[in-house]
Amino acid sequence: MKITVRQGEIQKARDEALVVNLFHTGSASTKLGGATAAVDKALSGALQRVLRSGDYKGEKGQTLVLYPEAGFPTPRLLLVGLGKQADFTLDVARQAAGAAALKLQCLGVKSASTVLHGAGAGGLEVEAAAQALAEGSILACYRFDGYRSGASGDRATLKRLTVIEGDARRLAGLRRGLRAGVQIAEGVCLARDLCNHPGNTATPTYLATQARGMARRTGLRCRVLDEAAMRKLGMGALLGVSAGSAEPARFIILEHGKLTGKGARRPLVFVGKGVTFDSGGISIKPGAGMGDMKFDMSGAAAVLGAMQAVAELGLSQPVVGIVPATENMLDGKAVKPGDVLRTMAGKTIEIDNTDAEGRLILSDALAYAQRYKPAGIVDLATLTGACVVALGEHASGLLSNNDELSAKVEAAAQGTGEKVWRLPLWPEYREQIKSNVADMKNTGGRSGGAITAAALLAEFVGDIPWVHLDIAGTAWTAKTRPYTPRGGVGVGVRLLVELARNWGRRRA
Ligand code: BES
Ligand code: MN
Ligand code: ZN
């Protein structure tokens, strides 16, 4: 989808369709404002008549298609609701753009013109509103149907969106916002693709190949460690998880910005769990729903998507992405409950349950991250069913050793509409992962499962500010949501990018 800006009057736009918006109206006698009023006037009050009928009220994301009389320059007029003005947020603007774009796509429209949502009475800054418009439109039209024979393979059939803006002073900000929105949304689409591919495509090797290709296109530095290199580094936990799999593990490192020499700043490091299929291992999972565990690399996908956007945005803040990638399978060579693994950090972990594999591979990745002397580490992982029980599908669990970094991640999440909710990480929880034979064991029992998992990770971050996001509940959606079709959500990409952008801004 190509999104451009044109200066002009909205009611004179010539296209296959024109999109205008309105806030929810409690009464039938509401006065229309801005571009919507101008269009209403050109249509001799047609929109006022719609509102008077009471059939359409402009609820959040609610659309209505009108077919204007001859003489109006566009054959289709699409109204999209912004909900109640008092409840309006940046995310509502994103949702409205998404609802409009999806409706156009369903109608088979290939090219449309639109107003910028929310920058008038909504009170949003032009640049932020433009970014939200691009994100909502692209993300809503995302499709993944490459495995159906006869599918077109086309991502979006709505090819062209033109934002019409009357005020010349707003054009520069609008263009900047749109460009960033497109780059960020494409990072999300990359993450969604990686999640949606089945496990027999998206193997650790595939993730590494995709990372390499993406790095070449965007100018990131990329290194991929094979199992021999992991062995040299002493990554016994990652290799332990990989031992039962015929697919070799990969350790992917992506670097953006200046990391060494004079004037180098400490980087942000993003770490993503990349279990390309989680059978549970010898502690095998029940059969029902096991196929969903192809999404157990959603943290990895988020890191790759975010790194692509970070590179394309050309952020001043250095950022490193780290992805330990492996399958978790059963085999005569697989690790067993009772086995003890030695991690890269030197600490030992007793395996109580081979299905608690995410924390094992992350322990080596977090240890590896230390070599960058990070300003902060954020890891994302579909880590525990317990987190899904605690928070459901609507918020990721946030656990941290640092209030300041937590607040920054919470602020970023606020902006992107990706909800996070902090859970405590008090020292008492550490007791639950005490082992009789090793430095710790990889499970802490049923109670507080999301927290005891994070307590193990905390053992490997040292005193570096660190946030762990448990995205087990948020990385996949079984039903379509505003600007998110069912399947891989790409959760975390926008949050990570927002965090990195804010980091750069504060320092500038
Ligand atoms: N990948 C799963 C977590 C998961 C479960 C994500 C359900 C999404 C939905 C993880 O590797 C896992 O199996 N965790 C276990 C840990 C337990 C054995 C301590 C779990 O949550 O059951
Ligand atoms: Mn598991
Ligand atoms: Zn897992």
Short mmCIF file of C-alpha atoms and ligand atoms in Angstrom, two decimals:
data_model
loop_
_atom_site.label_atom_id
_atom_site.label_comp_id
_atom_site.label_asym_id
_atom_site.label_seq_id
_atom_site.Cartn_x
_atom_site.Cartn_y
_atom_site.Cartn_z
CA MET A 1 0.00 0.00 0.00
CA LYS A 2 1.37 3.35 -1.04
CA ILE A 3 0.36 6.29 1.14
CA THR A 4 0.95 9.84 -0.05
CA VAL A 5 -0.12 13.38 0.77
CA ARG A 6 -1.80 15.92 -1.48
CA GLN A 7 -2.67 19.49 -0.69
CA GLY A 8 -6.22 20.35 -1.64
CA GLU A 9 -9.84 20.58 -0.59
CA ILE A 10 -11.31 17.30 0.53
CA GLN A 11 -14.67 17.74 -1.20
CA LYS A 12 -12.89 18.17 -4.53
CA ALA A 13 -10.78 14.98 -4.30
CA ARG A 14 -11.18 12.68 -7.27
CA ASP A 15 -10.68 8.99 -6.49
CA GLU A 16 -12.47 5.65 -6.29
CA ALA A 17 -13.56 6.53 -2.76
CA LEU A 18 -13.31 9.32 -0.21
CA VAL A 19 -13.05 8.76 3.56
CA VAL A 20 -14.27 11.26 6.13
CA ASN A 21 -14.86 10.77 9.86
CA LEU A 22 -17.12 11.89 12.63
CA PHE A 23 -17.33 11.71 16.38
CA HIS A 24 -20.17 9.79 18.00
CA THR A 25 -23.27 11.92 18.23
CA GLY A 26 -25.66 11.50 21.08
CA SER A 27 -28.30 13.67 19.42
CA ALA A 28 -29.54 13.93 15.85
CA SER A 29 -28.88 17.67 15.69
CA THR A 30 -25.08 17.49 15.98
CA LYS A 31 -23.08 20.04 14.05
CA LEU A 32 -20.51 18.50 11.74
CA GLY A 33 -17.03 19.98 11.71
CA GLY A 34 -13.97 20.38 9.51
CA ALA A 35 -13.65 18.27 6.39
CA THR A 36 -16.84 16.34 7.14
CA ALA A 37 -18.84 19.59 7.19
CA ALA A 38 -17.30 20.65 3.89
CA VAL A 39 -18.28 17.35 2.30
CA ASP A 40 -21.77 17.58 3.79
CA LYS A 41 -22.19 21.02 2.24
CA ALA A 42 -21.05 19.75 -1.17
CA LEU A 43 -23.66 16.99 -0.82
CA SER A 44 -26.41 19.46 0.17
CA GLY A 45 -26.74 18.08 3.68
CA ALA A 46 -26.69 14.34 2.95
CA LEU A 47 -24.59 13.58 6.01
CA GLN A 48 -26.90 15.62 8.26
CA ARG A 49 -29.76 13.53 6.92
CA VAL A 50 -27.91 10.33 7.79
CA LEU A 51 -27.43 11.52 11.35
CA ARG A 52 -31.05 12.64 11.64
CA SER A 53 -32.19 9.15 10.62
CA GLY A 54 -30.41 7.78 13.70
CA ASP A 55 -29.23 4.78 11.65
CA TYR A 56 -25.58 5.71 12.01
CA LYS A 57 -24.02 7.41 15.01
CA GLY A 58 -20.28 7.36 14.40
CA GLU A 59 -19.40 4.74 16.97
CA LYS A 60 -15.73 3.78 17.20
CA GLY A 61 -14.73 2.07 13.95
CA GLN A 62 -18.32 2.02 12.62
CA THR A 63 -18.41 2.56 8.86
CA LEU A 64 -21.10 3.61 6.41
CA VAL A 65 -20.83 3.79 2.62
CA LEU A 66 -22.80 6.42 0.70
CA TYR A 67 -23.08 6.78 -3.05
CA PRO A 68 -23.18 10.52 -3.76
CA GLU A 69 -25.30 12.11 -6.46
CA ALA A 70 -23.85 12.90 -9.87
CA GLY A 71 -21.58 15.91 -9.78
CA PHE A 72 -19.69 14.85 -6.64
CA PRO A 73 -16.15 13.89 -7.71
CA THR A 74 -15.94 10.49 -5.96
CA PRO A 75 -18.47 7.69 -6.52
CA ARG A 76 -18.15 6.35 -2.94
CA LEU A 77 -18.11 8.21 0.33
CA LEU A 78 -17.04 6.26 3.40
CA LEU A 79 -17.91 7.56 6.85
CA VAL A 80 -15.87 6.18 9.74
CA GLY A 81 -16.74 6.76 13.39
CA LEU A 82 -14.27 8.08 15.94
CA GLY A 83 -16.43 7.23 18.96
CA LYS A 84 -17.13 9.70 21.76
CA GLN A 85 -14.87 12.72 21.69
CA ALA A 86 -14.19 12.39 25.43
CA ASP A 87 -12.83 8.85 24.91
CA PHE A 88 -10.71 9.71 21.87
CA THR A 89 -7.08 8.53 21.86
CA LEU A 90 -4.27 7.94 19.40
CA ASP A 91 -5.27 4.28 19.30
CA VAL A 92 -8.83 5.20 18.31
CA ALA A 93 -7.35 7.10 15.34
CA ARG A 94 -5.40 3.94 14.44
CA GLN A 95 -8.56 1.84 14.76
CA ALA A 96 -10.61 4.24 12.64
CA ALA A 97 -7.99 4.26 9.88
CA GLY A 98 -7.92 0.46 10.06
CA ALA A 99 -11.71 0.10 9.92
CA ALA A 100 -11.90 2.44 6.92
CA ALA A 101 -9.07 0.75 5.01
CA LEU A 102 -10.48 -2.72 5.65
CA LYS A 103 -13.93 -1.63 4.47
CA LEU A 104 -12.41 -0.20 1.29
CA GLN A 105 -10.46 -3.38 0.73
CA CYS A 106 -13.62 -5.48 1.16
CA LEU A 107 -15.37 -3.29 -1.42
CA GLY A 108 -12.55 -4.00 -3.84
CA VAL A 109 -11.44 -0.37 -3.94
CA LYS A 110 -7.84 -0.05 -5.10
CA SER A 111 -7.28 3.66 -4.60
CA ALA A 112 -8.86 6.04 -2.10
CA SER A 113 -8.44 9.49 -0.61
CA THR A 114 -8.90 10.29 3.06
CA VAL A 115 -8.82 12.98 5.67
CA LEU A 116 -6.28 12.77 8.47
CA HIS A 117 -8.13 11.36 11.48
CA GLY A 118 -7.93 13.03 14.87
CA ALA A 119 -5.75 16.06 14.15
CA GLY A 120 -8.69 18.48 14.20
CA ALA A 121 -11.19 18.27 17.06
CA GLY A 122 -9.40 15.13 18.23
CA GLY A 123 -6.46 17.27 19.32
CA LEU A 124 -3.69 14.92 18.12
CA GLU A 125 -0.42 16.28 16.80
CA VAL A 126 -0.31 16.04 13.02
CA GLU A 127 2.77 13.83 12.92
CA ALA A 128 1.40 11.35 15.48
CA ALA A 129 -2.00 11.27 13.75
CA ALA A 130 -0.34 10.61 10.39
CA GLN A 131 1.73 7.79 11.84
CA ALA A 132 -1.42 6.25 13.35
CA LEU A 133 -3.24 6.53 10.02
CA ALA A 134 -0.47 4.69 8.18
CA GLU A 135 -0.15 2.02 10.88
CA GLY A 136 -3.90 1.39 11.15
CA SER A 137 -4.42 1.21 7.39
CA ILE A 138 -1.55 -1.15 6.65
CA LEU A 139 -2.05 -3.38 9.67
CA ALA A 140 -5.80 -3.79 9.09
CA CYS A 141 -5.31 -4.84 5.46
CA TYR A 142 -2.61 -7.39 6.33
CA ARG A 143 -3.29 -10.88 5.00
CA PHE A 144 -1.51 -14.20 5.22
CA ASP A 145 -2.74 -16.74 2.70
CA GLY A 146 0.43 -17.95 1.04
CA TYR A 147 -0.30 -21.60 1.86
CA ARG A 148 -3.62 -21.76 0.04
CA SER A 149 -3.30 -22.99 -3.51
CA GLY A 150 -4.56 -20.37 -5.90
CA ALA A 151 -4.13 -17.51 -3.42
CA SER A 152 -2.87 -14.32 -5.02
CA GLY A 153 -0.12 -13.80 -2.47
CA ASP A 154 -1.03 -10.12 -2.49
CA ARG A 155 -0.69 -8.62 0.94
CA ALA A 156 -3.21 -5.81 0.51
CA THR A 157 -5.48 -5.15 -2.45
CA LEU A 158 -6.03 -1.53 -1.42
CA LYS A 159 -2.99 -0.20 -3.23
CA ARG A 160 -3.15 3.55 -2.85
CA LEU A 161 -4.20 5.93 -0.11
CA THR A 162 -3.93 9.70 -0.53
CA VAL A 163 -4.25 11.95 2.51
CA ILE A 164 -5.82 15.24 1.50
CA GLU A 165 -4.71 18.22 3.60
CA GLY A 166 -5.74 21.83 3.08
CA ASP A 167 -3.20 23.49 5.37
CA ALA A 168 0.26 23.83 3.76
CA ARG A 169 1.93 24.20 7.17
CA ARG A 170 0.89 20.68 8.10
CA LEU A 171 2.32 18.90 5.06
CA ALA A 172 5.87 18.34 6.31
CA GLY A 173 4.75 16.82 9.62
CA LEU A 174 2.18 14.75 7.82
CA ARG A 175 4.78 13.29 5.46
CA ARG A 176 7.17 12.54 8.33
CA GLY A 177 4.45 10.78 10.30
CA LEU A 178 3.26 8.74 7.34
CA ARG A 179 6.78 7.62 6.47
CA ALA A 180 7.48 6.48 10.04
CA GLY A 181 4.08 4.80 10.26
CA VAL A 182 4.72 2.83 7.07
CA GLN A 183 8.18 1.72 8.23
CA ILE A 184 6.90 0.65 11.63
CA ALA A 185 3.85 -1.14 10.20
CA GLU A 186 6.09 -3.04 7.80
CA GLY A 187 8.12 -4.22 10.79
CA VAL A 188 4.89 -5.49 12.36
CA CYS A 189 3.94 -7.26 9.11
CA LEU A 190 7.35 -8.95 9.03
CA ALA A 191 6.80 -10.19 12.59
CA ARG A 192 3.29 -11.41 11.72
CA ASP A 193 4.57 -13.30 8.68
CA LEU A 194 7.22 -15.06 10.76
CA CYS A 195 4.61 -16.07 13.36
CA ASN A 196 2.06 -17.21 10.80
CA HIS A 197 4.43 -19.47 8.90
CA PRO A 198 4.13 -23.07 10.06
CA GLY A 199 6.95 -24.62 12.04
CA ASN A 200 8.16 -26.68 9.09
CA THR A 201 8.90 -23.45 7.23
CA ALA A 202 9.93 -21.15 10.06
CA THR A 203 12.77 -23.23 11.48
CA PRO A 204 15.71 -21.69 13.37
CA THR A 205 17.67 -21.75 10.11
CA TYR A 206 14.81 -19.93 8.34
CA LEU A 207 14.74 -17.22 11.02
CA ALA A 208 18.49 -16.76 10.57
CA THR A 209 18.17 -16.56 6.78
CA GLN A 210 15.36 -14.03 7.06
CA ALA A 211 17.38 -11.98 9.55
CA ARG A 212 20.39 -11.98 7.21
CA GLY A 213 18.33 -10.90 4.23
CA MET A 214 16.60 -8.18 6.20
CA ALA A 215 19.95 -6.93 7.54
CA ARG A 216 21.37 -6.75 4.02
CA ARG A 217 18.39 -4.72 2.82
CA THR A 218 18.39 -2.30 5.75
CA GLY A 219 22.08 -1.91 6.55
CA LEU A 220 22.06 -3.70 9.92
CA ARG A 221 25.07 -5.79 10.91
CA CYS A 222 24.09 -9.44 11.32
CA ARG A 223 25.91 -12.39 12.83
CA VAL A 224 24.57 -15.92 13.14
CA LEU A 225 26.16 -18.45 15.49
CA ASP A 226 25.84 -22.15 14.71
CA GLU A 227 25.87 -24.87 17.35
CA ALA A 228 29.67 -25.21 17.28
CA ALA A 229 30.03 -21.50 18.07
CA MET A 230 27.42 -21.81 20.84
CA ARG A 231 29.38 -24.71 22.31
CA LYS A 232 32.56 -22.59 22.34
CA LEU A 233 30.70 -19.88 24.26
CA GLY A 234 29.37 -22.44 26.72
CA MET A 235 25.70 -21.95 25.89
CA GLY A 236 24.74 -25.21 27.58
CA ALA A 237 21.14 -24.19 28.25
CA LEU A 238 20.31 -23.32 24.64
CA LEU A 239 22.16 -26.40 23.38
CA GLY A 240 20.34 -28.52 25.96
CA VAL A 241 16.94 -27.44 24.63
CA SER A 242 18.11 -28.00 21.06
CA ALA A 243 19.53 -31.47 21.80
CA GLY A 244 16.30 -33.30 20.98
CA SER A 245 15.75 -31.59 17.67
CA ALA A 246 16.85 -32.58 14.16
CA GLU A 247 16.81 -28.90 13.19
CA PRO A 248 20.01 -27.17 14.30
CA ALA A 249 19.73 -24.17 16.66
CA ARG A 250 20.78 -20.68 15.58
CA PHE A 251 21.81 -17.66 17.62
CA ILE A 252 21.05 -14.45 15.72
CA ILE A 253 22.59 -11.07 16.48
CA LEU A 254 21.56 -7.83 14.76
CA GLU A 255 23.31 -4.53 15.43
CA HIS A 256 22.21 -0.99 14.64
CA GLY A 257 24.31 2.14 15.18
CA LYS A 258 27.72 2.90 16.61
CA LEU A 259 28.61 0.48 19.42
CA THR A 260 32.36 0.97 19.89
CA GLY A 261 34.94 3.75 19.79
CA LYS A 262 34.71 7.41 20.71
CA GLY A 263 31.24 8.82 21.31
CA ALA A 264 29.60 5.39 21.28
CA ARG A 265 26.52 5.20 23.48
CA ARG A 266 25.39 2.19 25.46
CA PRO A 267 22.84 0.33 23.33
CA LEU A 268 19.36 -0.86 24.06
CA VAL A 269 19.32 -4.63 23.71
CA PHE A 270 16.17 -6.49 22.61
CA VAL A 271 16.04 -10.25 23.21
CA GLY A 272 13.32 -12.48 21.73
CA LYS A 273 12.44 -16.08 22.51
CA GLY A 274 12.71 -18.03 19.27
CA VAL A 275 11.28 -21.50 19.91
CA THR A 276 10.05 -22.34 16.42
CA PHE A 277 7.99 -25.22 17.74
CA ASP A 278 7.38 -26.16 21.36
CA SER A 279 6.23 -29.77 21.77
CA GLY A 280 7.14 -29.59 25.45
CA GLY A 281 10.00 -32.04 24.91
CA ILE A 282 10.07 -35.18 27.06
CA SER A 283 7.55 -33.44 29.36
CA ILE A 284 5.32 -33.48 26.29
CA LYS A 285 2.31 -31.19 26.01
CA PRO A 286 -1.22 -32.55 25.55
CA GLY A 287 -2.20 -32.97 21.90
CA ALA A 288 -5.10 -30.52 21.82
CA GLY A 289 -3.95 -27.15 20.52
CA MET A 290 -0.32 -28.21 20.27
CA GLY A 291 -0.14 -26.85 16.72
CA ASP A 292 -0.50 -23.35 18.13
CA MET A 293 2.99 -23.73 19.56
CA LYS A 294 4.46 -22.74 16.20
CA PHE A 295 3.92 -19.20 17.55
CA ASP A 296 6.46 -19.81 20.35
CA MET A 297 8.93 -17.67 18.37
CA SER A 298 6.75 -14.54 18.62
CA GLY A 299 9.33 -12.79 20.80
CA ALA A 300 11.96 -13.45 18.14
CA ALA A 301 9.59 -12.18 15.45
CA ALA A 302 8.99 -8.98 17.41
CA VAL A 303 12.72 -8.37 17.76
CA LEU A 304 13.35 -8.93 14.03
CA GLY A 305 10.43 -6.69 13.07
CA ALA A 306 11.52 -3.96 15.46
CA MET A 307 15.13 -4.11 14.27
CA GLN A 308 13.99 -3.67 10.67
CA ALA A 309 12.00 -0.56 11.63
CA VAL A 310 14.80 0.82 13.81
CA ALA A 311 17.18 0.56 10.84
CA GLU A 312 14.75 2.09 8.37
CA LEU A 313 13.94 4.96 10.70
CA GLY A 314 17.68 5.57 11.02
CA LEU A 315 17.45 6.07 14.80
CA SER A 316 20.36 7.77 16.52
CA GLN A 317 20.12 5.37 19.47
CA PRO A 318 22.23 2.20 19.01
CA VAL A 319 20.13 -0.96 19.31
CA VAL A 320 21.05 -4.64 19.36
CA GLY A 321 18.64 -7.51 18.67
CA ILE A 322 19.38 -11.00 19.97
CA VAL A 323 17.43 -14.12 19.08
CA PRO A 324 18.15 -17.60 20.43
CA ALA A 325 16.33 -19.89 18.00
CA THR A 326 15.62 -23.59 18.48
CA GLU A 327 12.90 -26.22 18.43
CA ASN A 328 11.84 -28.02 21.60
CA MET A 329 11.43 -31.67 20.59
CA LEU A 330 11.61 -35.27 21.83
CA ASP A 331 14.37 -37.69 21.00
CA GLY A 332 16.74 -40.20 22.52
CA LYS A 333 19.21 -37.34 22.73
CA ALA A 334 16.73 -34.87 24.24
CA VAL A 335 17.30 -33.47 27.72
CA LYS A 336 15.29 -35.12 30.49
CA PRO A 337 13.76 -33.98 33.75
CA GLY A 338 16.50 -34.26 36.36
CA ASP A 339 19.28 -33.31 33.95
CA VAL A 340 21.50 -30.38 34.90
CA LEU A 341 22.67 -27.83 32.34
CA ARG A 342 25.58 -25.41 32.65
CA THR A 343 24.73 -21.96 31.24
CA MET A 344 27.04 -19.51 29.49
CA ALA A 345 27.05 -17.40 32.67
CA GLY A 346 28.44 -20.41 34.56
CA LYS A 347 25.32 -20.93 36.68
CA THR A 348 23.73 -24.38 36.62
CA ILE A 349 20.05 -25.17 36.11
CA GLU A 350 18.31 -28.41 37.01
CA ILE A 351 15.60 -29.34 34.55
CA ASP A 352 12.41 -30.08 36.41
CA ASN A 353 10.22 -29.91 33.32
CA THR A 354 11.51 -29.84 29.75
CA ASP A 355 8.49 -27.74 28.76
CA ALA A 356 9.95 -24.78 30.68
CA GLU A 357 12.43 -24.31 27.83
CA GLY A 358 11.99 -20.62 27.08
CA ARG A 359 13.72 -19.47 30.24
CA LEU A 360 16.60 -21.83 29.48
CA ILE A 361 17.39 -20.40 26.06
CA LEU A 362 16.86 -16.86 27.36
CA SER A 363 19.33 -17.41 30.17
CA ASP A 364 22.11 -17.83 27.61
CA ALA A 365 20.85 -14.96 25.45
CA LEU A 366 20.69 -12.60 28.45
CA ALA A 367 24.21 -13.64 29.45
CA TYR A 368 25.41 -12.95 25.91
CA ALA A 369 23.72 -9.51 26.01
CA GLN A 370 26.00 -8.49 28.88
CA ARG A 371 28.93 -8.05 26.49
CA TYR A 372 27.24 -4.94 25.06
CA LYS A 373 27.10 -3.22 28.47
CA PRO A 374 23.50 -2.32 27.63
CA ALA A 375 21.72 0.84 28.77
CA GLY A 376 18.73 -1.45 29.12
CA ILE A 377 17.54 -4.90 28.11
CA VAL A 378 14.00 -5.75 27.05
CA ASP A 379 13.18 -9.38 26.42
CA LEU A 380 9.95 -10.66 24.89
CA ALA A 381 8.82 -14.24 25.26
CA THR A 382 5.72 -16.40 24.98
CA LEU A 383 6.95 -17.72 28.28
CA THR A 384 4.14 -19.00 30.49
CA GLY A 385 0.58 -20.24 30.38
CA ALA A 386 0.36 -18.76 33.88
CA CYS A 387 0.63 -15.27 32.42
CA VAL A 388 -2.32 -16.02 30.14
CA VAL A 389 -4.32 -17.13 33.18
CA ALA A 390 -3.37 -13.95 35.05
CA LEU A 391 -3.89 -11.31 32.35
CA GLY A 392 -5.75 -12.98 29.50
CA GLU A 393 -5.25 -11.88 25.92
CA HIS A 394 -5.38 -8.16 26.46
CA ALA A 395 -2.16 -7.34 28.27
CA SER A 396 1.40 -8.62 28.30
CA GLY A 397 2.98 -9.28 31.68
CA LEU A 398 5.79 -6.89 32.59
CA LEU A 399 8.42 -7.91 35.11
CA SER A 400 11.49 -5.86 35.87
CA ASN A 401 14.41 -5.12 38.16
CA ASN A 402 14.22 -1.39 37.45
CA ASP A 403 11.40 1.11 38.02
CA GLU A 404 12.78 3.69 35.59
CA LEU A 405 13.00 1.32 32.63
CA SER A 406 9.58 -0.11 33.54
CA ALA A 407 8.10 3.38 33.42
CA LYS A 408 9.67 3.98 30.00
CA VAL A 409 8.28 0.72 28.63
CA GLU A 410 4.86 1.51 30.14
CA ALA A 411 4.94 4.96 28.51
CA ALA A 412 5.85 3.44 25.14
CA ALA A 413 3.03 0.90 25.49
CA GLN A 414 0.60 3.71 26.30
CA GLY A 415 1.46 5.36 22.99
CA THR A 416 1.15 2.25 20.86
CA GLY A 417 -1.94 0.77 22.51
CA GLU A 418 -0.12 -2.47 23.36
CA LYS A 419 -1.19 -2.96 26.94
CA VAL A 420 1.32 -4.14 29.54
CA TRP A 421 0.71 -4.83 33.23
CA ARG A 422 3.45 -5.04 35.81
CA LEU A 423 3.67 -8.04 38.11
CA PRO A 424 5.89 -8.04 41.19
CA LEU A 425 9.30 -9.69 41.30
CA TRP A 426 9.92 -9.80 45.04
CA PRO A 427 12.83 -11.91 46.39
CA GLU A 428 10.38 -14.32 48.04
CA TYR A 429 9.57 -15.81 44.63
CA ARG A 430 13.21 -16.81 44.13
CA GLU A 431 12.73 -19.41 46.88
CA GLN A 432 10.42 -21.40 44.63
CA ILE A 433 13.16 -22.16 42.08
CA LYS A 434 15.72 -23.46 44.60
CA SER A 435 17.20 -26.77 43.48
CA ASN A 436 18.61 -29.58 45.63
CA VAL A 437 21.42 -30.23 43.16
CA ALA A 438 22.03 -27.11 41.04
CA ASP A 439 22.03 -23.31 41.41
CA MET A 440 18.34 -23.26 40.49
CA LYS A 441 15.66 -25.36 38.80
CA ASN A 442 13.63 -24.38 35.80
CA THR A 443 10.16 -24.44 37.36
CA GLY A 444 8.68 -23.02 40.52
CA GLY A 445 5.43 -24.91 40.83
CA ARG A 446 1.96 -23.81 39.83
CA SER A 447 1.62 -20.69 41.95
CA GLY A 448 2.93 -17.46 40.49
CA GLY A 449 4.19 -19.24 37.38
CA ALA A 450 4.77 -16.09 35.32
CA ILE A 451 6.76 -14.59 38.18
CA THR A 452 8.95 -17.58 39.02
CA ALA A 453 9.86 -17.80 35.31
CA ALA A 454 10.97 -14.18 35.41
CA ALA A 455 12.83 -14.83 38.67
CA LEU A 456 15.01 -17.30 36.78
CA LEU A 457 15.68 -14.77 34.01
CA ALA A 458 16.63 -12.17 36.63
CA GLU A 459 19.55 -14.39 37.61
CA PHE A 460 21.15 -13.65 34.24
CA VAL A 461 20.76 -9.89 33.79
CA GLY A 462 23.16 -8.79 36.51
CA ASP A 463 22.47 -5.22 37.55
CA ILE A 464 21.57 -3.99 34.06
CA PRO A 465 18.13 -2.35 33.90
CA TRP A 466 15.88 -5.04 32.43
CA VAL A 467 12.26 -5.54 31.49
CA HIS A 468 10.76 -8.92 30.66
CA LEU A 469 7.52 -8.96 28.66
CA ASP A 470 5.55 -12.21 28.83
CA ILE A 471 3.57 -12.15 25.58
CA ALA A 472 2.10 -15.67 25.83
CA GLY A 473 -1.43 -14.24 25.86
CA THR A 474 -0.99 -11.33 23.48
CA ALA A 475 1.10 -12.67 20.58
CA TRP A 476 -1.71 -14.56 18.87
CA THR A 477 -5.37 -13.77 18.33
CA ALA A 478 -8.00 -16.31 17.37
CA LYS A 479 -10.45 -13.60 16.29
CA THR A 480 -9.92 -10.49 14.22
CA ARG A 481 -9.52 -7.25 16.19
CA PRO A 482 -9.33 -3.66 15.04
CA TYR A 483 -6.30 -3.45 12.72
CA THR A 484 -5.32 -7.01 13.68
CA PRO A 485 -6.57 -9.93 11.59
CA ARG A 486 -6.63 -13.31 13.33
CA GLY A 487 -3.26 -15.04 13.67
CA GLY A 488 0.09 -13.54 14.64
CA VAL A 489 -0.37 -10.09 16.17
CA GLY A 490 3.17 -8.80 15.81
CA VAL A 491 2.85 -7.61 19.39
CA GLY A 492 5.83 -5.74 20.79
CA VAL A 493 7.23 -4.40 17.51
CA ARG A 494 5.64 -0.97 17.82
CA LEU A 495 6.38 -0.86 21.54
CA LEU A 496 10.09 -1.61 21.07
CA VAL A 497 10.41 0.95 18.29
CA GLU A 498 8.60 3.59 20.34
CA LEU A 499 10.92 2.90 23.28
CA ALA A 500 14.03 3.25 21.09
CA ARG A 501 12.70 6.44 19.47
CA ASN A 502 11.91 8.02 22.85
CA TRP A 503 15.35 7.04 24.12
CA GLY A 504 17.00 8.92 21.27
CA ARG A 505 14.73 11.94 21.70
CA ARG A 506 15.48 12.33 25.38
CA ARG A 507 19.21 12.30 24.75
CA ALA A 508 19.06 14.68 21.78
N1 BES B 1 5.59 -21.72 25.25
C1 BES B 1 5.07 -22.13 26.51
C2 BES B 1 4.18 -21.08 27.15
C3 BES B 1 2.80 -20.94 26.60
C4 BES B 1 1.80 -21.76 27.06
C5 BES B 1 2.51 -19.95 25.71
C6 BES B 1 0.52 -21.58 26.58
C7 BES B 1 1.24 -19.78 25.23
C8 BES B 1 0.24 -20.60 25.66
C9 BES B 1 6.22 -22.42 27.47
O1 BES B 1 7.39 -22.91 26.91
C10 BES B 1 5.74 -23.43 28.44
O2 BES B 1 5.48 -24.53 28.02
N2 BES B 1 5.61 -23.08 29.71
C11 BES B 1 5.14 -23.94 30.70
C12 BES B 1 6.01 -23.80 31.93
C13 BES B 1 5.75 -24.83 32.99
C14 BES B 1 6.19 -26.19 32.51
C15 BES B 1 6.51 -24.43 34.23
C16 BES B 1 3.70 -23.57 31.03
O3 BES B 1 3.38 -22.38 31.05
O4 BES B 1 2.88 -24.46 31.19
MN MN B 2 7.35 -25.02 26.75
ZN ZN B 3 7.70 -22.44 24.95
#
